[in-house]
XYZ file of C-alpha atoms in Angstrom:
569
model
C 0.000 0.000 0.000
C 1.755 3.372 -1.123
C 1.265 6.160 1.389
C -1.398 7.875 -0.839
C -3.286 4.852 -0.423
C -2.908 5.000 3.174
C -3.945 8.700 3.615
C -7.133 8.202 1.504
C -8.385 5.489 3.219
C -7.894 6.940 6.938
C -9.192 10.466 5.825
C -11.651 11.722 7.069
C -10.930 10.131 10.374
C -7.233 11.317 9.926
C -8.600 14.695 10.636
C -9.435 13.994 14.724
C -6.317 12.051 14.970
C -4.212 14.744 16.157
C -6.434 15.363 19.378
C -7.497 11.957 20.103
C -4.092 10.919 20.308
C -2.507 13.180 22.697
C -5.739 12.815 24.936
C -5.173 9.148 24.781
C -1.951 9.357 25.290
C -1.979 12.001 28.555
C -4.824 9.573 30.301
C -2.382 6.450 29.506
C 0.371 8.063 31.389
C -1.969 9.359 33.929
C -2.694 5.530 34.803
C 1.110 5.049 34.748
C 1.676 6.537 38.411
C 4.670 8.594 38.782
C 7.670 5.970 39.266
C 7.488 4.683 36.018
C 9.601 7.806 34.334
C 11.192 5.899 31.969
C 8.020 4.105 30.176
C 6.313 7.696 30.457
C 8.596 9.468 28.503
C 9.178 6.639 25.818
C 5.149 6.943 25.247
C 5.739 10.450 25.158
C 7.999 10.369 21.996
C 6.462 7.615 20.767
C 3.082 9.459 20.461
C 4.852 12.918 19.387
C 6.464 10.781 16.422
C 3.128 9.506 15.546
C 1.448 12.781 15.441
C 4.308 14.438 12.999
C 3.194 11.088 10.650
C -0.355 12.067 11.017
C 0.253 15.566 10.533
C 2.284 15.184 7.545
C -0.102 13.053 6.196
C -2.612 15.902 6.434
C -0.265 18.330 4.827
C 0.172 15.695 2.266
C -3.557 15.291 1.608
C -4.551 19.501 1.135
C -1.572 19.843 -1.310
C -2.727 16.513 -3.443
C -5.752 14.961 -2.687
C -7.834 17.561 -1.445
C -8.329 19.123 -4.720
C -10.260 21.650 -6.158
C -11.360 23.147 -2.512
C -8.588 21.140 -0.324
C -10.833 21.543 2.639
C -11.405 18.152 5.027
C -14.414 18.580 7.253
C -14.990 15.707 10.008
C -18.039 15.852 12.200
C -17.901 14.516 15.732
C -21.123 14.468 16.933
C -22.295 13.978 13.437
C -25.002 17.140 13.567
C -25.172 19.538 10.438
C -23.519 22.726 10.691
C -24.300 24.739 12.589
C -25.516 22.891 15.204
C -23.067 20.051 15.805
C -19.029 20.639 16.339
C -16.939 20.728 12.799
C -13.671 20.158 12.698
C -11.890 21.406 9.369
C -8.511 21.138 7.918
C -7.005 23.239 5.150
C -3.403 24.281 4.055
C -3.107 26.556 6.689
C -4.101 24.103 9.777
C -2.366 21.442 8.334
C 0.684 23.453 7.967
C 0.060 24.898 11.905
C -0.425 20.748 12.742
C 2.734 20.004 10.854
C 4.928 22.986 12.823
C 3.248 22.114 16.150
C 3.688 18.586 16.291
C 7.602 18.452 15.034
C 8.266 21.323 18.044
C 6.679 18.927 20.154
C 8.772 16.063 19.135
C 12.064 17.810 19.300
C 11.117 19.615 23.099
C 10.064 15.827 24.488
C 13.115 14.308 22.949
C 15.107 17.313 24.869
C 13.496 16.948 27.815
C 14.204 13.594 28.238
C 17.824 14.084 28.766
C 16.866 15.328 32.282
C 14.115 18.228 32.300
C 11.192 15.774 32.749
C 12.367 14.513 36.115
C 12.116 17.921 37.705
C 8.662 17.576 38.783
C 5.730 15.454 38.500
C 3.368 14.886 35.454
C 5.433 16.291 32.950
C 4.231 14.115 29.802
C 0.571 13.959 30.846
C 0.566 17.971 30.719
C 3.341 18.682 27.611
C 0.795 15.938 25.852
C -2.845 17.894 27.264
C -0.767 21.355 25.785
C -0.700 19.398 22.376
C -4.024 18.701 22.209
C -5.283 22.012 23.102
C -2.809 23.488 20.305
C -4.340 20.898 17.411
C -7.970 21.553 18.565
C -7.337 25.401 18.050
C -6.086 24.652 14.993
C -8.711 22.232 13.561
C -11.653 23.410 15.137
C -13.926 25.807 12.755
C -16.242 27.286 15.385
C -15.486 29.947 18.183
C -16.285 28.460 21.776
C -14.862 25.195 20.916
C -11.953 27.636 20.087
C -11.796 28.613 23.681
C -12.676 25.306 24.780
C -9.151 24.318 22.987
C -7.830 27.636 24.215
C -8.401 26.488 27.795
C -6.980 22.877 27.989
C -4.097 24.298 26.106
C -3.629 27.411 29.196
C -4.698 24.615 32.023
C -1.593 22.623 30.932
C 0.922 25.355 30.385
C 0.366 26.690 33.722
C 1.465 23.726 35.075
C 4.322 23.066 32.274
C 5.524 26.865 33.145
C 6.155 25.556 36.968
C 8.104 22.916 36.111
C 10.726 22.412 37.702
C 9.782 24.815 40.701
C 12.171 28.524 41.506
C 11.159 31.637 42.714
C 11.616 32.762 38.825
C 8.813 30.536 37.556
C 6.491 31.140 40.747
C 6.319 34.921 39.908
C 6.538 34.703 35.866
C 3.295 32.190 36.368
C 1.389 34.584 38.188
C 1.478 37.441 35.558
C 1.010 34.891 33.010
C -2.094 33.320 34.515
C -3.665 37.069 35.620
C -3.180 37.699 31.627
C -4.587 35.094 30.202
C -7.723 34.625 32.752
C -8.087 38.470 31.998
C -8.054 37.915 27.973
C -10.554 34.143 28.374
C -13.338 37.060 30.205
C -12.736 38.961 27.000
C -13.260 36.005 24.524
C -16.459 34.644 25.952
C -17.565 38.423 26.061
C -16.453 38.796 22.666
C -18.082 35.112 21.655
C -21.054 36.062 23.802
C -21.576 39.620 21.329
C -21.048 37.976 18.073
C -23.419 34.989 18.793
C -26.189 37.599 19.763
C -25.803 39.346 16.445
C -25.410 36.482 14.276
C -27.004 33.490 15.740
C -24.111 31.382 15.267
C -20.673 30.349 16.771
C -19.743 28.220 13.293
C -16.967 30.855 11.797
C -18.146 29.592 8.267
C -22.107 30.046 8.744
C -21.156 33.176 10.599
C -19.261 34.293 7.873
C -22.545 33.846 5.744
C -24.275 36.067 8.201
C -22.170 39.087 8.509
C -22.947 40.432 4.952
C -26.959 40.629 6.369
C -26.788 42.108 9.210
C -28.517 45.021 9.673
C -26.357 48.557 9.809
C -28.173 49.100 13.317
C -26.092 46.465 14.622
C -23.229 46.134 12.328
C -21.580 48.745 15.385
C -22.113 45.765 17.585
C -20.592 43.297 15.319
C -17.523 45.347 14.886
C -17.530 46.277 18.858
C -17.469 41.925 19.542
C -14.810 41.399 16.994
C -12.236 43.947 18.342
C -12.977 42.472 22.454
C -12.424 39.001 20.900
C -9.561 40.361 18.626
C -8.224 42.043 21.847
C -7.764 38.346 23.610
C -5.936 37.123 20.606
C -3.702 40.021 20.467
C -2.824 39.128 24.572
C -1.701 35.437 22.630
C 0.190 36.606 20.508
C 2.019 39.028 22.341
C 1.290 42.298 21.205
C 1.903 45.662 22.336
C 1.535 46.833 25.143
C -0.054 43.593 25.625
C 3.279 41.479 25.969
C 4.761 42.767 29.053
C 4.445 39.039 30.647
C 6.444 37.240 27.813
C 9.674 38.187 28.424
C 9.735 37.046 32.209
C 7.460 34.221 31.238
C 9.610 32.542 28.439
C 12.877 33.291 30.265
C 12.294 31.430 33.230
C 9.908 28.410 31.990
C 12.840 25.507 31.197
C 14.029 24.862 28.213
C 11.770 22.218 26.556
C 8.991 24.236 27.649
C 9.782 27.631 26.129
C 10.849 25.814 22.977
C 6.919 24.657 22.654
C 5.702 27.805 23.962
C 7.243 29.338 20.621
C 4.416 28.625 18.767
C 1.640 29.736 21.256
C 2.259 33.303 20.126
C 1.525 32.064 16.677
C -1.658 30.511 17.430
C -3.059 33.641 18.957
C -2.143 35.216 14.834
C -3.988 32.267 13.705
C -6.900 32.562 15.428
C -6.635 36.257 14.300
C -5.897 35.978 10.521
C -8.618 33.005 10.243
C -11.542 35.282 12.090
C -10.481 38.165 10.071
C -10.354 36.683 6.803
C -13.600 34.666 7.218
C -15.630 37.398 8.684
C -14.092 40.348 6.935
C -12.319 39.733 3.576
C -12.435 41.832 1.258
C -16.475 41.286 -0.625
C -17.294 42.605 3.135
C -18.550 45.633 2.015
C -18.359 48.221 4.262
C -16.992 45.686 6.831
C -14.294 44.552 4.206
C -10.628 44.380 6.075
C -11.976 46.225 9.569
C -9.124 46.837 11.781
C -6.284 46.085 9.284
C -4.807 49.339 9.368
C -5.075 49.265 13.542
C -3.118 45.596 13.095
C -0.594 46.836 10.864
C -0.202 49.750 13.523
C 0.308 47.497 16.382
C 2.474 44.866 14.487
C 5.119 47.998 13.706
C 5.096 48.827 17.374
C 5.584 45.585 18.629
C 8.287 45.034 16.096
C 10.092 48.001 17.440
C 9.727 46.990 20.775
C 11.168 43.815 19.956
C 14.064 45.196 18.767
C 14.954 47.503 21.213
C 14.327 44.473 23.996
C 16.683 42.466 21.773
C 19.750 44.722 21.883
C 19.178 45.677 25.328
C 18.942 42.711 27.485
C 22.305 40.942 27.992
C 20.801 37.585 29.403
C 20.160 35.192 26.746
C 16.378 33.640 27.922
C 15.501 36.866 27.654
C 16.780 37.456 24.337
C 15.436 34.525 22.639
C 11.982 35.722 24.611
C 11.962 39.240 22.882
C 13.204 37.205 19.502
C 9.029 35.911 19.809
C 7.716 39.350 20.208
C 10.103 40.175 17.636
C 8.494 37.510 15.146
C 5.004 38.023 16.543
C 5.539 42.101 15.793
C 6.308 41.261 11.705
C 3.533 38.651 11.240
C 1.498 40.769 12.818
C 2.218 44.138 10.616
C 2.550 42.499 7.558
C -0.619 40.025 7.801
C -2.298 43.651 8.563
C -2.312 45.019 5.245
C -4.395 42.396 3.691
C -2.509 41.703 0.432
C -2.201 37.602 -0.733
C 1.037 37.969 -1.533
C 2.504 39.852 1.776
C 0.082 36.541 3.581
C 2.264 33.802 1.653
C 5.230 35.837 2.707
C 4.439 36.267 6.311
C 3.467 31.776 6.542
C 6.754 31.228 4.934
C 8.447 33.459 7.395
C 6.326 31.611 10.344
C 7.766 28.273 9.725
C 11.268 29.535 9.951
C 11.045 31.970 12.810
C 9.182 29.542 14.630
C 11.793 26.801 14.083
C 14.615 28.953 14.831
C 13.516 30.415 17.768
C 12.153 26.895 19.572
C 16.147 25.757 18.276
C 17.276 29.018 20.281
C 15.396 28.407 23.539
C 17.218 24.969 23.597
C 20.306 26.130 22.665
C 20.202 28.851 25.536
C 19.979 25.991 28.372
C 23.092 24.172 26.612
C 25.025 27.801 26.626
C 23.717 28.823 30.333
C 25.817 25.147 31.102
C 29.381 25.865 29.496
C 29.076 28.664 32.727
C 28.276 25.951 35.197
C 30.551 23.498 34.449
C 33.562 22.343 37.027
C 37.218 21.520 35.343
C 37.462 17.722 34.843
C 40.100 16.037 32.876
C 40.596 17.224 28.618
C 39.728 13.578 27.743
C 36.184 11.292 29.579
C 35.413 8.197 28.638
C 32.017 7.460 30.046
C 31.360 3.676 30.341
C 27.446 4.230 29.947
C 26.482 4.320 26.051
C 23.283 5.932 26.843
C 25.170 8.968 28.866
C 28.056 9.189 25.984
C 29.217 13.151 25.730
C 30.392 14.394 22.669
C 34.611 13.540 22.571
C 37.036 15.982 24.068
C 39.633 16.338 21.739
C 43.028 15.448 23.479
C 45.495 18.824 23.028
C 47.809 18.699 20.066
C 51.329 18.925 20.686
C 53.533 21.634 19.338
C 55.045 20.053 16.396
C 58.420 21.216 15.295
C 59.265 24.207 12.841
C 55.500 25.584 13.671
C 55.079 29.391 14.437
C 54.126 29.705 18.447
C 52.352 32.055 20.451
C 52.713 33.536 24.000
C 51.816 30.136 25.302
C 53.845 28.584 23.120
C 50.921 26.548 21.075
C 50.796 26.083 17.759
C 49.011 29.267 15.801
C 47.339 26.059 13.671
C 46.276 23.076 14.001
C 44.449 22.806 17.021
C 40.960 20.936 17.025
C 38.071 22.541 18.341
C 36.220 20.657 20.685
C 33.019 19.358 18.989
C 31.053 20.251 22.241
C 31.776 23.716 21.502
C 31.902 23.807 17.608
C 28.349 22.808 17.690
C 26.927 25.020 20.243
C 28.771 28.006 18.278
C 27.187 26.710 14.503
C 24.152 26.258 16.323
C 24.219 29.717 17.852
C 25.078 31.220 14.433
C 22.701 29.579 12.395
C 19.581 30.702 15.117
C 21.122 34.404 15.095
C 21.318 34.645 10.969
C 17.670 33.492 10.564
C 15.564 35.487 13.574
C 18.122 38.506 11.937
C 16.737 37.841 8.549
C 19.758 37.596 7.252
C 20.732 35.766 4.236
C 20.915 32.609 2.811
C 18.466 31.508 5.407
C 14.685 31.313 5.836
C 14.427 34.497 7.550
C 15.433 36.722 5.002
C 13.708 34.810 2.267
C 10.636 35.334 4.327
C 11.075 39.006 4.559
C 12.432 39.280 0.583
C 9.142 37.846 -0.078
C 7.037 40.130 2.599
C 8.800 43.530 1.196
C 8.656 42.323 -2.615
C 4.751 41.806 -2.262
C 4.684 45.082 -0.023
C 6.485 47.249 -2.399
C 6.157 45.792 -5.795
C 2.103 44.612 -5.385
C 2.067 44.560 -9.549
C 5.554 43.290 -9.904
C 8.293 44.303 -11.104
C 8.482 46.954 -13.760
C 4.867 48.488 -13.147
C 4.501 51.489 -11.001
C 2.041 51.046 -7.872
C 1.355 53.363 -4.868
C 3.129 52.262 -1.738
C 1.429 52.924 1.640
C 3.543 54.619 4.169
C 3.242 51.529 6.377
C 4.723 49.560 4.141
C 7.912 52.041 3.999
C 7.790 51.871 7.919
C 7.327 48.375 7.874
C 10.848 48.306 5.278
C 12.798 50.908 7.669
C 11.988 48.822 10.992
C 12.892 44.877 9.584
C 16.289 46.667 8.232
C 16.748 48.290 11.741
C 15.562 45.172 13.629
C 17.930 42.949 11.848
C 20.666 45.087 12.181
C 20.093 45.359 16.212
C 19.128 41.421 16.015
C 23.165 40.850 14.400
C 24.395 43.147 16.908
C 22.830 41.642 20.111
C 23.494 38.148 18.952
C 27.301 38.797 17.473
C 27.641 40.335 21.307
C 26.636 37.575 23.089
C 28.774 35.101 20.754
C 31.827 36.961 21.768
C 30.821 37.186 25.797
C 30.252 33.559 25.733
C 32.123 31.809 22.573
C 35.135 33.721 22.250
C 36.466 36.159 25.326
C 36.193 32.834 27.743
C 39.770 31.615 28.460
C 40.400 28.443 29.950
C 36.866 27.205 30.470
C 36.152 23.637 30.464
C 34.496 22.214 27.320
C 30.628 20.937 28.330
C 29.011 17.876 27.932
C 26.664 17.474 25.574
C 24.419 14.143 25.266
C 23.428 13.121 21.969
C 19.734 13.178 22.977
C 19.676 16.866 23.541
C 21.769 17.641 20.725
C 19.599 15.784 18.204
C 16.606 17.525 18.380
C 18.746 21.154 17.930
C 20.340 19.735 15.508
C 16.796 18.206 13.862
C 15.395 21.872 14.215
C 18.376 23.471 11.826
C 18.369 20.816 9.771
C 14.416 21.788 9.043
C 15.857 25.315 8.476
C 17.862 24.031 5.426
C 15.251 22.324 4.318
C 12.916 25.271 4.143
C 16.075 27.254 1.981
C 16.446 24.498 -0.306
C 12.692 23.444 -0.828
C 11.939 26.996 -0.926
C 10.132 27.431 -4.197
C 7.847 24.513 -3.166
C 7.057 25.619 -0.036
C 6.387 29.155 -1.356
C 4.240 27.707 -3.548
C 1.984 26.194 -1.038
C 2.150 29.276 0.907
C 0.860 31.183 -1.680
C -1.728 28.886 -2.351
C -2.794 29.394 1.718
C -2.857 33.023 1.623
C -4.972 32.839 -1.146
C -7.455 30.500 -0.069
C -7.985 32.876 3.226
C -8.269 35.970 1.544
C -10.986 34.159 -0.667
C -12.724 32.160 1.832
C -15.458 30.671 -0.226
C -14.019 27.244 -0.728
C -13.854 26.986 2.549
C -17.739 28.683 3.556
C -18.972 26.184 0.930
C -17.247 22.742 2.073
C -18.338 23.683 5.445
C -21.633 24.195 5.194
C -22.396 21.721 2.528
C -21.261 18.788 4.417
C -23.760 16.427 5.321
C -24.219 14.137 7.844
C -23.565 10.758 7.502
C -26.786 8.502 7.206
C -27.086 6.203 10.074
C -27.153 2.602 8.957
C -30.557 1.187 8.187
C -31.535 -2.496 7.700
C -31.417 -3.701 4.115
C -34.135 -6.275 2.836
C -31.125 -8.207 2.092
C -30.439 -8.320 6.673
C -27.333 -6.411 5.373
C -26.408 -2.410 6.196
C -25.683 -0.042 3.960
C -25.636 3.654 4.148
């Protein structure tokens, strides 16, 4: 059976997959008791492995089997819409799946090296936080959005204090206050567009909006900015993102590399809202709020920047790196344009990647400070506990220039301990920088090219002075971004003098290592995964595909007795 073959014949039930299994999975551990760590976490990775397959799969399915609308629509409960609960996957929730469920993978597989034994109930909660992230991301109707939105907060509340510490006590506390403070405003907001509408299905709503009366179109508008408003506290907008940095900084390191893409799913849950109820056919509704989003997404870009350059501790750089990332999407998903959306998706995979790879990498760094000299050479007898080699010194050969020291000036081996850390820390700085070859800057090439050349190249076309903003503050980020990371390279990779070289494990150096990898991938498959970005942005900004799948699905008929005694549908 080829795996096209296999996809077809588990879709549509594919579709629940990646919620059933992480719920399966957290109540399975949950039965485990707490002394058996070591079966826990192999279910753990066993069931993060098996939702990249299934998310993959899904990705697989929109791009080539889901033709013309590539829309999947499963049905729980097995009610018509808008009655029962939909769940609904497209190119842009597949792709979300997809991102999700390898940063899940690769922060398990990290934490298994030594985080997970910090506290109690680590892998039931990291797997409850993955299901509430793929139910946000599949559902297709608002309170079973903050249904997702809740299981997703209840188990990265606990996830932040793992691991106990003054640090995470405090950071919790502002970071529960927010979010309890922006779930008020989504039910308010849910509560105000149900009462003009009649419907919490985002696709029947969408059918609504353009027949609403003008007496209570003010209304409509007034619910979508409170419910807007909680998003915005997701996804870390100004001045709405004065928890992150404290937050991200002191959560450990496999957790702040998942919580990477929570700010994304708070732009998510903003660009699909927006573009369902508002696109651009809207009328006098058409794009509300973009300029206000565009407005916000240059401030918080700013702020990023200057957070970036001045903080010298590195959790708290990587944490302004997400408001940073959050700041761009946010501006340039704002101004409403297809090709600026592609742009911005592109740019979310590799951000996202980097800056999980970053989070990671900061724990590793934070340990070449920690470490106690041992001898240049170990040879640990455990396999499973085998560091990375230290390199025995080279001896001065003869008729070899010296220095001071009197070591050879070449010749010397870097220890691989500390040549990977430094690649590592290079590769994570050049891509949240935007700089080139890597994803980062091909995101923002493509972001600025549909910004400033909207009819391509060689036609004239009126640029908004956003858009010139927009230019002037990714050119001044990045350059702050290369300064604050080529600073910290030097405080902790090069002006260190007789430090001992760390040791690294292979398991927490293979999902870093994983995450970069992806990076390349993303450079080198980057016409192809343009192209299906593309394709995204412009199924959102014309939603009726997805309006019409939705609401045209129809339940399936219960089985009925045949005259035959057989069933049939």
């Amino acid at each position: 059976m080829t795996f096209a073959q296999l996809v077809e014949r588990l879709m549509p039930h594919l579709i629940i997959a990646p919620i059933l299994l992480p719920m399966a999975t957290a109540a399975v551990m949950l039965l485990l008791g707490d002394t058996r760590r070591p079966l826990k976490a192999a279910v753990n990775v066993a069931s993060c492995a098996l939702g990249v397959f299934c998310a993959a799969a899904l990705v697989y399915w929109v791009q080539h089997m889901g033709a013309p609308q590539a829309v999947g629509v499963y049905m729980p409960s097995n009610w018509p819409v808008p009655f029962g609960i939909v769940l609904v996957v497209d190119r842009l929730s597949a792709m979300m799946l997809l991102l999700s469920s390898v940063l899940g993978l690769a922060s398990v597989l990290y934490a298994c090296a030594r985080w997970d034994k910090a506290g109690v109930h680590f892998h039931p909660l990291f797997q409850l936080q993955l299901m509430g992230l793929n139910g946000a991301f599949l559902t297709a109707d608002l309170f079973n959005l903050f249904v997702f939105f809740e299981i997703m907060l209840t188990a990265s509340y606990g996830l932040l204090l793992h691991g106990s510490g003054w640090a995470r006590v405090r950071a919790s506390l502002h970071y529960i206050a927010m979010n309890l403070m922006a779930s008020s405003l989504f039910l308010i907001g849910v509560a105000m567009l149900y009462g003009v509408t009649g419907t919490l299905n985002m696709a029947d709503m969408a059918i609504m909006v353009p027949a609403i009366p003008e007496n209570d179109r003010g209304l409509l508008h007034a619910g979508a900015a409170i419910l807007v408003v909680a998003f915005l506290v997701k996804a870390a907008a100004w001045p709405l993102n004065f928890w992150l940095p404290s937050t991200y900084s002191s959560a450990s390191a496999p957790v702040s590399a998942l919580f990477a893409i929570m700010t994304k799913l708070g732009l998510y849950s903003i660009l699909r809202m927006w573009t369902l109820l508002f696109p651009q056919d809207a009328g006098v509704s058409a794009y509300f709020g973009g300029p206000v989003l565009v407005g916000l997404g240059l401030i918080t870009l700013a702020f990023g920047a200057i957070g970036i350059i001045a903080t010298q501790h590195l959790g708290r750089m990587a944490a302004f790196c997400v408001i940073l990332s959050s700041g761009t999407l946010l501006a340039a998903l704002g101004f409403g344009q297809p090709d600026v959306t592609g742009g911005a998706l592109y740019y979310t995979l590799g951000s996202t990647l980097a800056i999980s790879a970053f989070f990671l990498l900061v724990d590793l760094i934070d340990r070449t400070r920690q470490v106690e000299d041992r001898p240049d050479y170990v040879n640990e007898a455990d396999p499973d506990d085998e560091p990375f080699a230290y390199p025995v010194d080279l001896m001065p050969v003869r008729d070899v220039n010296l220095d001071e020291d009197e070591q050879a000036l070449f010749g010397r081996a870097i220890p691989a301990a500390m040549a990977f850390l430094g690649l590592s820390f290079i590769v994570c700085g050049l891509t949240i920088a935007g700089l080139p070859p890597l994803p980062g800057f091909v995101g923002k090439v493509v972001i600025l090219s549909g910004l400033l050349n909207p009819n391509g190249f060689g036609h004239d076309a009126q640029v908004s002075t956003g858009a010139w903003v927009l230019l002037a503050l990714l050119v001044i980020g990045g350059l702050l971004t290369t300064i604050a990371v080529s600073r910290a390279g030097v405080r902790y990779f090069w002006a260190p003098e007789g430090r001992p070289v760390p040791r690294l494990r292979v398991i927490e150096t293979l999902p870093i290592g994983a995450l970069l990898l992806l990076l390349g991938v993303l450079v080198w498959q980057a016409d192809a995964v343009l192209r299906y970005a593309n394709a995204t942005a412009l199924s959102l900004h014309d939603p009726k595909d997805y309006i019409g799948t939705v609401v045209s699905t129809k339940p399936v008929p219960s089985p009925t007795a045949t005259g035959e005694g057989g069933l049939r549908r």
